[in-house]
Amino acid sequence: MKKKPKAVRDALRPEYEFDYSTAVRAKHYRRLLKEGANVVVLDPDVAKAFRDSEAVSEALRSLLKMTAVTRRRRSRARRAAG
């Protein structure tokens, strides 16, 4: 005698059901792409050092300025001897 398969019970509540026929693919991604937004995920220990994304941007800009100055100094010092 074969056992009858149990009926699969839908565990989702009605308020969680989603009508995929009305979904728009990559709706928010297109907007972010237009604005030129890049998402960078910081490690938790690094994120604790900054209060918000502007603070991260400010720190990175300062670092870029320092590296640009360092590169200029090195390039002047490395002249080839005649």
PDB file of N, CA and C in Angstrom:
ATOM      1  N   MET A   1       0.819  -1.172   0.000  1.00  0.00           N
ATOM      2  CA  MET A   1       0.000   0.000   0.000  1.00  0.00           C
ATOM      3  C   MET A   1       0.873   1.250   0.000  1.00  0.00           C
ATOM      4  N   LYS A   2       0.608   2.156  -0.937  1.00  0.00           N
ATOM      5  CA  LYS A   2       1.373   3.393  -1.025  1.00  0.00           C
ATOM      6  C   LYS A   2       0.756   4.443  -0.120  1.00  0.00           C
ATOM      7  N   LYS A   3       1.639   5.262   0.445  1.00  0.00           N
ATOM      8  CA  LYS A   3       1.148   6.353   1.281  1.00  0.00           C
ATOM      9  C   LYS A   3       0.748   7.517   0.403  1.00  0.00           C
ATOM     10  N   LYS A   4      -0.278   8.198   0.791  1.00  0.00           N
ATOM     11  CA  LYS A   4      -0.699   9.392   0.063  1.00  0.00           C
ATOM     12  C   LYS A   4       0.235  10.545   0.427  1.00  0.00           C
ATOM     13  N   PRO A   5       0.679  11.312  -0.566  1.00  0.00           N
ATOM     14  CA  PRO A   5       1.537  12.463  -0.243  1.00  0.00           C
ATOM     15  C   PRO A   5       0.753  13.508   0.546  1.00  0.00           C
ATOM     16  N   LYS A   6       1.430  14.072   1.528  1.00  0.00           N
ATOM     17  CA  LYS A   6       0.786  15.103   2.338  1.00  0.00           C
ATOM     18  C   LYS A   6       0.663  16.382   1.527  1.00  0.00           C
ATOM     19  N   ALA A   7      -0.391  17.075   1.738  1.00  0.00           N
ATOM     20  CA  ALA A   7      -0.596  18.346   1.042  1.00  0.00           C
ATOM     21  C   ALA A   7       0.400  19.368   1.587  1.00  0.00           C
ATOM     22  N   VAL A   8       1.042  20.090   0.679  1.00  0.00           N
ATOM     23  CA  VAL A   8       2.006  21.106   1.083  1.00  0.00           C
ATOM     24  C   VAL A   8       1.231  22.307   1.595  1.00  0.00           C
ATOM     25  N   ARG A   9       1.546  22.683   2.789  1.00  0.00           N
ATOM     26  CA  ARG A   9       0.849  23.809   3.396  1.00  0.00           C
ATOM     27  C   ARG A   9       1.653  25.080   3.147  1.00  0.00           C
ATOM     28  N   ASP A  10       1.009  26.092   2.628  1.00  0.00           N
ATOM     29  CA  ASP A  10       1.678  27.361   2.373  1.00  0.00           C
ATOM     30  C   ASP A  10       1.901  28.060   3.710  1.00  0.00           C
ATOM     31  N   ALA A  11       3.154  28.259   4.060  1.00  0.00           N
ATOM     32  CA  ALA A  11       3.489  28.815   5.365  1.00  0.00           C
ATOM     33  C   ALA A  11       3.478  30.339   5.379  1.00  0.00           C
ATOM     34  N   LEU A  12       3.390  30.965   4.214  1.00  0.00           N
ATOM     35  CA  LEU A  12       3.411  32.426   4.172  1.00  0.00           C
ATOM     36  C   LEU A  12       2.061  33.014   4.556  1.00  0.00           C
ATOM     37  N   ARG A  13       2.123  34.061   5.283  1.00  0.00           N
ATOM     38  CA  ARG A  13       0.903  34.786   5.611  1.00  0.00           C
ATOM     39  C   ARG A  13       0.447  35.560   4.382  1.00  0.00           C
ATOM     40  N   PRO A  14      -0.820  35.858   4.282  1.00  0.00           N
ATOM     41  CA  PRO A  14      -1.323  36.587   3.105  1.00  0.00           C
ATOM     42  C   PRO A  14      -0.654  37.944   2.907  1.00  0.00           C
ATOM     43  N   GLU A  15      -0.277  38.629   3.978  1.00  0.00           N
ATOM     44  CA  GLU A  15       0.338  39.950   3.833  1.00  0.00           C
ATOM     45  C   GLU A  15       1.761  39.881   3.285  1.00  0.00           C
ATOM     46  N   TYR A  16       2.357  38.676   3.308  1.00  0.00           N
ATOM     47  CA  TYR A  16       3.698  38.517   2.769  1.00  0.00           C
ATOM     48  C   TYR A  16       3.710  38.057   1.314  1.00  0.00           C
ATOM     49  N   GLU A  17       2.564  37.753   0.777  1.00  0.00           N
ATOM     50  CA  GLU A  17       2.510  37.311  -0.611  1.00  0.00           C
ATOM     51  C   GLU A  17       2.817  38.486  -1.527  1.00  0.00           C
ATOM     52  N   PHE A  18       3.519  38.210  -2.616  1.00  0.00           N
ATOM     53  CA  PHE A  18       3.942  39.263  -3.527  1.00  0.00           C
ATOM     54  C   PHE A  18       3.550  38.883  -4.940  1.00  0.00           C
ATOM     55  N   ASP A  19       2.988  39.835  -5.661  1.00  0.00           N
ATOM     56  CA  ASP A  19       2.582  39.611  -7.045  1.00  0.00           C
ATOM     57  C   ASP A  19       3.761  39.953  -7.949  1.00  0.00           C
ATOM     58  N   TYR A  20       4.480  38.948  -8.390  1.00  0.00           N
ATOM     59  CA  TYR A  20       5.675  39.159  -9.207  1.00  0.00           C
ATOM     60  C   TYR A  20       5.352  39.671 -10.607  1.00  0.00           C
ATOM     61  N   SER A  21       4.106  39.561 -11.029  1.00  0.00           N
ATOM     62  CA  SER A  21       3.752  40.048 -12.368  1.00  0.00           C
ATOM     63  C   SER A  21       3.801  41.569 -12.442  1.00  0.00           C
ATOM     64  N   THR A  22       3.736  42.251 -11.309  1.00  0.00           N
ATOM     65  CA  THR A  22       3.788  43.717 -11.296  1.00  0.00           C
ATOM     66  C   THR A  22       5.171  44.242 -10.913  1.00  0.00           C
ATOM     67  N   ALA A  23       6.111  43.348 -10.699  1.00  0.00           N
ATOM     68  CA  ALA A  23       7.449  43.761 -10.264  1.00  0.00           C
ATOM     69  C   ALA A  23       8.218  44.428 -11.400  1.00  0.00           C
ATOM     70  N   VAL A  24       9.071  45.379 -11.028  1.00  0.00           N
ATOM     71  CA  VAL A  24       9.938  46.057 -11.985  1.00  0.00           C
ATOM     72  C   VAL A  24      11.362  45.613 -11.679  1.00  0.00           C
ATOM     73  N   ARG A  25      12.022  45.111 -12.687  1.00  0.00           N
ATOM     74  CA  ARG A  25      13.372  44.591 -12.493  1.00  0.00           C
ATOM     75  C   ARG A  25      14.372  45.738 -12.347  1.00  0.00           C
ATOM     76  N   ALA A  26      15.198  45.670 -11.340  1.00  0.00           N
ATOM     77  CA  ALA A  26      16.279  46.633 -11.094  1.00  0.00           C
ATOM     78  C   ALA A  26      15.780  48.069 -11.031  1.00  0.00           C
ATOM     79  N   LYS A  27      14.654  48.272 -10.412  1.00  0.00           N
ATOM     80  CA  LYS A  27      14.040  49.599 -10.329  1.00  0.00           C
ATOM     81  C   LYS A  27      14.961  50.612  -9.646  1.00  0.00           C
ATOM     82  N   HIS A  28      15.520  50.277  -8.525  1.00  0.00           N
ATOM     83  CA  HIS A  28      16.370  51.209  -7.787  1.00  0.00           C
ATOM     84  C   HIS A  28      17.793  51.224  -8.325  1.00  0.00           C
ATOM     85  N   TYR A  29      18.219  50.143  -8.908  1.00  0.00           N
ATOM     86  CA  TYR A  29      19.577  50.057  -9.451  1.00  0.00           C
ATOM     87  C   TYR A  29      19.769  51.058 -10.580  1.00  0.00           C
ATOM     88  N   ARG A  30      18.780  51.218 -11.427  1.00  0.00           N
ATOM     89  CA  ARG A  30      18.886  52.169 -12.539  1.00  0.00           C
ATOM     90  C   ARG A  30      19.108  53.588 -12.027  1.00  0.00           C
ATOM     91  N   ARG A  31      18.380  53.976 -10.989  1.00  0.00           N
ATOM     92  CA  ARG A  31      18.527  55.317 -10.426  1.00  0.00           C
ATOM     93  C   ARG A  31      19.926  55.506  -9.850  1.00  0.00           C
ATOM     94  N   LEU A  32      20.409  54.525  -9.130  1.00  0.00           N
ATOM     95  CA  LEU A  32      21.745  54.620  -8.551  1.00  0.00           C
ATOM     96  C   LEU A  32      22.811  54.666  -9.633  1.00  0.00           C
ATOM     97  N   LEU A  33      22.593  53.956 -10.709  1.00  0.00           N
ATOM     98  CA  LEU A  33      23.544  53.953 -11.805  1.00  0.00           C
ATOM     99  C   LEU A  33      23.610  55.323 -12.466  1.00  0.00           C
ATOM    100  N   LYS A  34      22.467  55.987 -12.607  1.00  0.00           N
ATOM    101  CA  LYS A  34      22.428  57.337 -13.180  1.00  0.00           C
ATOM    102  C   LYS A  34      23.201  58.318 -12.311  1.00  0.00           C
ATOM    103  N   GLU A  35      23.021  58.208 -11.022  1.00  0.00           N
ATOM    104  CA  GLU A  35      23.657  59.137 -10.090  1.00  0.00           C
ATOM    105  C   GLU A  35      25.138  58.819  -9.890  1.00  0.00           C
ATOM    106  N   GLY A  36      25.571  57.705 -10.358  1.00  0.00           N
ATOM    107  CA  GLY A  36      26.973  57.332 -10.208  1.00  0.00           C
ATOM    108  C   GLY A  36      27.316  56.853  -8.812  1.00  0.00           C
ATOM    109  N   ALA A  37      26.381  56.228  -8.142  1.00  0.00           N
ATOM    110  CA  ALA A  37      26.608  55.769  -6.778  1.00  0.00           C
ATOM    111  C   ALA A  37      27.342  54.433  -6.772  1.00  0.00           C
ATOM    112  N   ASN A  38      28.322  54.327  -5.922  1.00  0.00           N
ATOM    113  CA  ASN A  38      29.029  53.069  -5.693  1.00  0.00           C
ATOM    114  C   ASN A  38      28.830  52.696  -4.239  1.00  0.00           C
ATOM    115  N   VAL A  39      28.616  51.449  -3.995  1.00  0.00           N
ATOM    116  CA  VAL A  39      28.428  50.986  -2.629  1.00  0.00           C
ATOM    117  C   VAL A  39      29.684  50.242  -2.201  1.00  0.00           C
ATOM    118  N   VAL A  40      30.229  50.666  -1.079  1.00  0.00           N
ATOM    119  CA  VAL A  40      31.406  50.021  -0.515  1.00  0.00           C
ATOM    120  C   VAL A  40      31.041  49.599   0.897  1.00  0.00           C
ATOM    121  N   VAL A  41      31.273  48.351   1.209  1.00  0.00           N
ATOM    122  CA  VAL A  41      30.951  47.834   2.540  1.00  0.00           C
ATOM    123  C   VAL A  41      32.228  47.819   3.365  1.00  0.00           C
ATOM    124  N   LEU A  42      32.181  48.515   4.499  1.00  0.00           N
ATOM    125  CA  LEU A  42      33.336  48.583   5.396  1.00  0.00           C
ATOM    126  C   LEU A  42      33.270  47.453   6.412  1.00  0.00           C
ATOM    127  N   ASP A  43      34.422  46.987   6.818  1.00  0.00           N
ATOM    128  CA  ASP A  43      34.469  46.017   7.905  1.00  0.00           C
ATOM    129  C   ASP A  43      33.976  46.705   9.173  1.00  0.00           C
ATOM    130  N   PRO A  44      33.359  45.956  10.079  1.00  0.00           N
ATOM    131  CA  PRO A  44      32.788  46.564  11.287  1.00  0.00           C
ATOM    132  C   PRO A  44      33.780  47.384  12.100  1.00  0.00           C
ATOM    133  N   ASP A  45      35.023  46.919  12.228  1.00  0.00           N
ATOM    134  CA  ASP A  45      36.002  47.662  13.023  1.00  0.00           C
ATOM    135  C   ASP A  45      36.357  48.987  12.360  1.00  0.00           C
ATOM    136  N   VAL A  46      36.370  49.039  11.043  1.00  0.00           N
ATOM    137  CA  VAL A  46      36.649  50.287  10.326  1.00  0.00           C
ATOM    138  C   VAL A  46      35.441  51.212  10.417  1.00  0.00           C
ATOM    139  N   ALA A  47      34.249  50.671  10.287  1.00  0.00           N
ATOM    140  CA  ALA A  47      33.029  51.480  10.325  1.00  0.00           C
ATOM    141  C   ALA A  47      32.855  52.184  11.672  1.00  0.00           C
ATOM    142  N   LYS A  48      33.335  51.586  12.742  1.00  0.00           N
ATOM    143  CA  LYS A  48      33.220  52.202  14.068  1.00  0.00           C
ATOM    144  C   LYS A  48      34.001  53.509  14.159  1.00  0.00           C
ATOM    145  N   ALA A  49      35.011  53.676  13.332  1.00  0.00           N
ATOM    146  CA  ALA A  49      35.862  54.865  13.389  1.00  0.00           C
ATOM    147  C   ALA A  49      35.211  56.083  12.734  1.00  0.00           C
ATOM    148  N   PHE A  50      34.133  55.886  11.984  1.00  0.00           N
ATOM    149  CA  PHE A  50      33.507  56.987  11.251  1.00  0.00           C
ATOM    150  C   PHE A  50      32.052  57.147  11.668  1.00  0.00           C
ATOM    151  N   ARG A  51      31.619  58.418  11.740  1.00  0.00           N
ATOM    152  CA  ARG A  51      30.243  58.679  12.164  1.00  0.00           C
ATOM    153  C   ARG A  51      29.244  58.512  11.029  1.00  0.00           C
ATOM    154  N   ASP A  52      29.669  58.787   9.778  1.00  0.00           N
ATOM    155  CA  ASP A  52      28.774  58.661   8.627  1.00  0.00           C
ATOM    156  C   ASP A  52      29.588  58.553   7.341  1.00  0.00           C
ATOM    157  N   SER A  53      28.900  58.473   6.212  1.00  0.00           N
ATOM    158  CA  SER A  53      29.600  58.290   4.936  1.00  0.00           C
ATOM    159  C   SER A  53      30.408  59.518   4.541  1.00  0.00           C
ATOM    160  N   GLU A  54      29.971  60.700   4.961  1.00  0.00           N
ATOM    161  CA  GLU A  54      30.734  61.918   4.661  1.00  0.00           C
ATOM    162  C   GLU A  54      32.093  61.895   5.355  1.00  0.00           C
ATOM    163  N   ALA A  55      32.138  61.378   6.569  1.00  0.00           N
ATOM    164  CA  ALA A  55      33.408  61.283   7.297  1.00  0.00           C
ATOM    165  C   ALA A  55      34.366  60.322   6.592  1.00  0.00           C
ATOM    166  N   VAL A  56      33.832  59.239   6.051  1.00  0.00           N
ATOM    167  CA  VAL A  56      34.660  58.292   5.301  1.00  0.00           C
ATOM    168  C   VAL A  56      35.203  58.968   4.049  1.00  0.00           C
ATOM    169  N   SER A  57      34.333  59.678   3.337  1.00  0.00           N
ATOM    170  CA  SER A  57      34.756  60.364   2.115  1.00  0.00           C
ATOM    171  C   SER A  57      35.832  61.401   2.407  1.00  0.00           C
ATOM    172  N   GLU A  58      35.653  62.151   3.481  1.00  0.00           N
ATOM    173  CA  GLU A  58      36.631  63.178   3.865  1.00  0.00           C
ATOM    174  C   GLU A  58      37.994  62.549   4.172  1.00  0.00           C
ATOM    175  N   ALA A  59      37.981  61.441   4.896  1.00  0.00           N
ATOM    176  CA  ALA A  59      39.233  60.762   5.234  1.00  0.00           C
ATOM    177  C   ALA A  59      39.922  60.221   3.979  1.00  0.00           C
ATOM    178  N   LEU A  60      39.147  59.674   3.068  1.00  0.00           N
ATOM    179  CA  LEU A  60      39.738  59.148   1.833  1.00  0.00           C
ATOM    180  C   LEU A  60      40.291  60.263   0.958  1.00  0.00           C
ATOM    181  N   ARG A  61      39.603  61.405   0.907  1.00  0.00           N
ATOM    182  CA  ARG A  61      40.119  62.548   0.138  1.00  0.00           C
ATOM    183  C   ARG A  61      41.443  63.039   0.717  1.00  0.00           C
ATOM    184  N   SER A  62      41.523  63.102   2.038  1.00  0.00           N
ATOM    185  CA  SER A  62      42.774  63.514   2.686  1.00  0.00           C
ATOM    186  C   SER A  62      43.897  62.539   2.357  1.00  0.00           C
ATOM    187  N   LEU A  63      43.593  61.272   2.380  1.00  0.00           N
ATOM    188  CA  LEU A  63      44.591  60.255   2.048  1.00  0.00           C
ATOM    189  C   LEU A  63      45.049  60.393   0.598  1.00  0.00           C
ATOM    190  N   LEU A  64      44.120  60.659  -0.303  1.00  0.00           N
ATOM    191  CA  LEU A  64      44.484  60.845  -1.713  1.00  0.00           C
ATOM    192  C   LEU A  64      45.384  62.057  -1.905  1.00  0.00           C
ATOM    193  N   LYS A  65      45.101  63.139  -1.176  1.00  0.00           N
ATOM    194  CA  LYS A  65      45.949  64.336  -1.274  1.00  0.00           C
ATOM    195  C   LYS A  65      47.359  64.030  -0.787  1.00  0.00           C
ATOM    196  N   MET A  66      47.468  63.303   0.326  1.00  0.00           N
ATOM    197  CA  MET A  66      48.785  62.968   0.869  1.00  0.00           C
ATOM    198  C   MET A  66      49.556  62.067  -0.087  1.00  0.00           C
ATOM    199  N   THR A  67      48.892  61.113  -0.698  1.00  0.00           N
ATOM    200  CA  THR A  67      49.599  60.224  -1.624  1.00  0.00           C
ATOM    201  C   THR A  67      50.006  60.966  -2.884  1.00  0.00           C
ATOM    202  N   ALA A  68      49.225  61.952  -3.316  1.00  0.00           N
ATOM    203  CA  ALA A  68      49.589  62.737  -4.497  1.00  0.00           C
ATOM    204  C   ALA A  68      50.840  63.560  -4.213  1.00  0.00           C
ATOM    205  N   VAL A  69      50.936  64.154  -3.025  1.00  0.00           N
ATOM    206  CA  VAL A  69      52.115  64.935  -2.636  1.00  0.00           C
ATOM    207  C   VAL A  69      53.326  64.015  -2.557  1.00  0.00           C
ATOM    208  N   THR A  70      53.165  62.846  -1.990  1.00  0.00           N
ATOM    209  CA  THR A  70      54.267  61.894  -1.864  1.00  0.00           C
ATOM    210  C   THR A  70      54.756  61.448  -3.236  1.00  0.00           C
ATOM    211  N   ARG A  71      53.846  61.203  -4.165  1.00  0.00           N
ATOM    212  CA  ARG A  71      54.236  60.785  -5.509  1.00  0.00           C
ATOM    213  C   ARG A  71      55.021  61.875  -6.214  1.00  0.00           C
ATOM    214  N   ARG A  72      54.608  63.139  -6.044  1.00  0.00           N
ATOM    215  CA  ARG A  72      55.315  64.251  -6.686  1.00  0.00           C
ATOM    216  C   ARG A  72      56.732  64.379  -6.144  1.00  0.00           C
ATOM    217  N   ARG A  73      56.885  64.236  -4.839  1.00  0.00           N
ATOM    218  CA  ARG A  73      58.211  64.352  -4.227  1.00  0.00           C
ATOM    219  C   ARG A  73      59.133  63.252  -4.720  1.00  0.00           C
ATOM    220  N   ARG A  74      58.631  62.050  -4.822  1.00  0.00           N
ATOM    221  CA  ARG A  74      59.454  60.929  -5.277  1.00  0.00           C
ATOM    222  C   ARG A  74      59.874  61.116  -6.726  1.00  0.00           C
ATOM    223  N   SER A  75      58.963  61.587  -7.558  1.00  0.00           N
ATOM    224  CA  SER A  75      59.294  61.707  -8.980  1.00  0.00           C
ATOM    225  C   SER A  75      60.376  62.757  -9.209  1.00  0.00           C
ATOM    226  N   ARG A  76      60.420  63.808  -8.401  1.00  0.00           N
ATOM    227  CA  ARG A  76      61.464  64.826  -8.529  1.00  0.00           C
ATOM    228  C   ARG A  76      62.809  64.297  -8.055  1.00  0.00           C
ATOM    229  N   ALA A  77      62.790  63.454  -7.052  1.00  0.00           N
ATOM    230  CA  ALA A  77      64.028  62.948  -6.472  1.00  0.00           C
ATOM    231  C   ALA A  77      64.664  61.855  -7.322  1.00  0.00           C
ATOM    232  N   ARG A  78      63.924  61.240  -8.200  1.00  0.00           N
ATOM    233  CA  ARG A  78      64.440  60.109  -8.974  1.00  0.00           C
ATOM    234  C   ARG A  78      64.890  60.517 -10.378  1.00  0.00           C
ATOM    235  N   ARG A  79      65.631  61.545 -10.496  1.00  0.00           N
ATOM    236  CA  ARG A  79      66.145  61.936 -11.814  1.00  0.00           C
ATOM    237  C   ARG A  79      67.344  61.077 -12.168  1.00  0.00           C
ATOM    238  N   ALA A  80      67.409  60.731 -13.402  1.00  0.00           N
ATOM    239  CA  ALA A  80      68.511  59.875 -13.853  1.00  0.00           C
ATOM    240  C   ALA A  80      69.795  60.690 -13.975  1.00  0.00           C
ATOM    241  N   ALA A  81      70.873  60.097 -13.549  1.00  0.00           N
ATOM    242  CA  ALA A  81      72.179  60.758 -13.655  1.00  0.00           C
ATOM    243  C   ALA A  81      72.694  60.602 -15.083  1.00  0.00           C
ATOM    244  N   GLY A  82      73.268  61.699 -15.619  1.00  0.00           N
ATOM    245  CA  GLY A  82      73.692  61.763 -17.001  1.00  0.00           C
ATOM    246  C   GLY A  82      74.856  60.979 -17.304  1.00  0.00           C
TER     247      GLY A  82
END
